[in-house]
Short mmCIF file of C-alpha atoms in Angstrom, two decimals:
data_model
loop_
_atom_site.label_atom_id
_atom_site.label_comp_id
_atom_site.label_asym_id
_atom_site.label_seq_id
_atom_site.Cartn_x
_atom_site.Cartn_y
_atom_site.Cartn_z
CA UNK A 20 47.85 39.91 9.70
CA UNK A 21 49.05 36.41 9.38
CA UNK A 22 52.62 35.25 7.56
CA UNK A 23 50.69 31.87 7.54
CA UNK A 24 48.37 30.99 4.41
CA UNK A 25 47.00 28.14 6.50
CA UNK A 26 43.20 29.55 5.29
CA UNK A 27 44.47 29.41 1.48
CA UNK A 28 45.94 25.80 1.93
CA UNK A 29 43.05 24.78 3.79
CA UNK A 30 41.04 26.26 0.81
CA UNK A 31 42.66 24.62 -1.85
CA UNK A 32 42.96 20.89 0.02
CA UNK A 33 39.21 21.47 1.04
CA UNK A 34 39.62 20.69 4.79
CA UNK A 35 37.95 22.91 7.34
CA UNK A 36 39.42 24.48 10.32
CA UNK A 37 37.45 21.66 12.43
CA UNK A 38 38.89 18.87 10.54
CA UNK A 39 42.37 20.19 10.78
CA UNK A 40 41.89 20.73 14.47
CA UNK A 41 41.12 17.21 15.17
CA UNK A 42 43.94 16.13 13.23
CA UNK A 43 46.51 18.02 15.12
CA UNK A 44 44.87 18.20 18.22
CA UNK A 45 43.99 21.74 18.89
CA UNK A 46 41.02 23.20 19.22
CA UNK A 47 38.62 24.86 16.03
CA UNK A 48 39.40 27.95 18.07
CA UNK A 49 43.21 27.70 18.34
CA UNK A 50 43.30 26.79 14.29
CA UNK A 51 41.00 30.39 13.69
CA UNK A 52 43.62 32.15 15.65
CA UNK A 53 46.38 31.10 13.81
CA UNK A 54 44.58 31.50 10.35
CA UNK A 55 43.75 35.36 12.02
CA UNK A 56 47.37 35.52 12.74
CA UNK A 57 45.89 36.20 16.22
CA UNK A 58 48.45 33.25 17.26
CA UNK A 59 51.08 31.74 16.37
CA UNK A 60 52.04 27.82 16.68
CA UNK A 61 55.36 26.40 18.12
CA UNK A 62 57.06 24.12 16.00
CA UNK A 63 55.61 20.44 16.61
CA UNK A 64 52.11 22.19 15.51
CA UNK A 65 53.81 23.84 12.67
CA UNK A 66 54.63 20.17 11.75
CA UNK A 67 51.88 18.23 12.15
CA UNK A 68 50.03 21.24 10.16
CA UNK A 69 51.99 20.90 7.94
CA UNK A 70 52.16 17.06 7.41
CA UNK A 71 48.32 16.90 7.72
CA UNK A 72 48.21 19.32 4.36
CA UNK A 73 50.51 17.58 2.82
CA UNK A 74 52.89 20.69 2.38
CA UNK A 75 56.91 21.33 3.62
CA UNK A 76 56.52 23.63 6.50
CA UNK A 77 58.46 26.38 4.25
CA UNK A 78 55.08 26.59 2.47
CA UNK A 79 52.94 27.16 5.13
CA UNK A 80 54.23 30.80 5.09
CA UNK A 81 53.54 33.85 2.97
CA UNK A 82 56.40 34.32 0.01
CA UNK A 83 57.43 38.23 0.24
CA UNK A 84 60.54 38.88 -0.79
CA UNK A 85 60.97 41.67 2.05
CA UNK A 86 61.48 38.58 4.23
CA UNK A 87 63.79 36.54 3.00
CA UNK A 88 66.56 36.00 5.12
CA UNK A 89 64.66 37.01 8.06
CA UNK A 90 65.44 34.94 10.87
CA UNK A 91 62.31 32.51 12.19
CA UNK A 92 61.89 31.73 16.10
CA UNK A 93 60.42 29.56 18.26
CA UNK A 94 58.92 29.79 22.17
CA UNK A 95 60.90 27.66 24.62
CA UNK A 96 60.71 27.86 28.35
CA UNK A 97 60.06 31.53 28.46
CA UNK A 98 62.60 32.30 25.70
CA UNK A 99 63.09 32.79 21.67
CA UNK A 100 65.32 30.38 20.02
CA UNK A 101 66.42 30.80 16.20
CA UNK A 102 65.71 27.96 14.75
CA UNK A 103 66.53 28.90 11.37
CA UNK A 104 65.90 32.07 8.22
CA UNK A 105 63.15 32.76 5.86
CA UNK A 106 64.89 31.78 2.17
CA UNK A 107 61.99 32.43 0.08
CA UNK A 108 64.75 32.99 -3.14
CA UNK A 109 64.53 28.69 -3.05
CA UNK A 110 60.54 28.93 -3.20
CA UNK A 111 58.11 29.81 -6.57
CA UNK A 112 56.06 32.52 -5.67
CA UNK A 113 52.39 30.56 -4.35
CA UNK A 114 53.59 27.32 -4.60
CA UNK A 115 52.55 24.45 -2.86
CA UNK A 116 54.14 20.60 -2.45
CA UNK A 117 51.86 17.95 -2.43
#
């Protein structure tokens, strides 16, 4: 199961997993993995996701309130680094910027 809703916002901007591939510079593969929740991107992919959907990367996740607070971490060299907590109480449940 995937904390992303990359398929939803993909949905509802009307881009395909191809397109946003080729924007970001993965492959259609490695964007159905993520939307599977089969993988998860480091943070520059996160990013440029994000900016190609026109969304803050806060809304590329899943609002459940069971989460909030949890801490989020990245892959670096081998090892997880916080790089920050989950604060869905800031975000409307389903919202979307843009």
């Amino acid at each position: 199961m995937s904390i992303l809703r990359l398929g939803e916002l993909l949905d509802q901007k009307g881009f395909s997993g191809k397109y946003l591939a080729e924007q970001v510079d993965v492959t259609p593969a490695t964007i159905s993995n993520i939307k599977k929740g089969n993988h998860f991107p480091k943070e520059d992919l996160l990013i440029k996701i994000a900016e190609v959907l026109g969304v803050e990367v806060r809304d590329l996740f899943k609002t459940n309130r069971k989460l909030s607070g949890q801490p989020i971490y990245v892959e670096q060299d081998g090892k997880y680094i916080k790089v920050g907590e989950l604060k869905l109480d800031r975000l409307d449940e389903g919202s979307v910027a843009g």
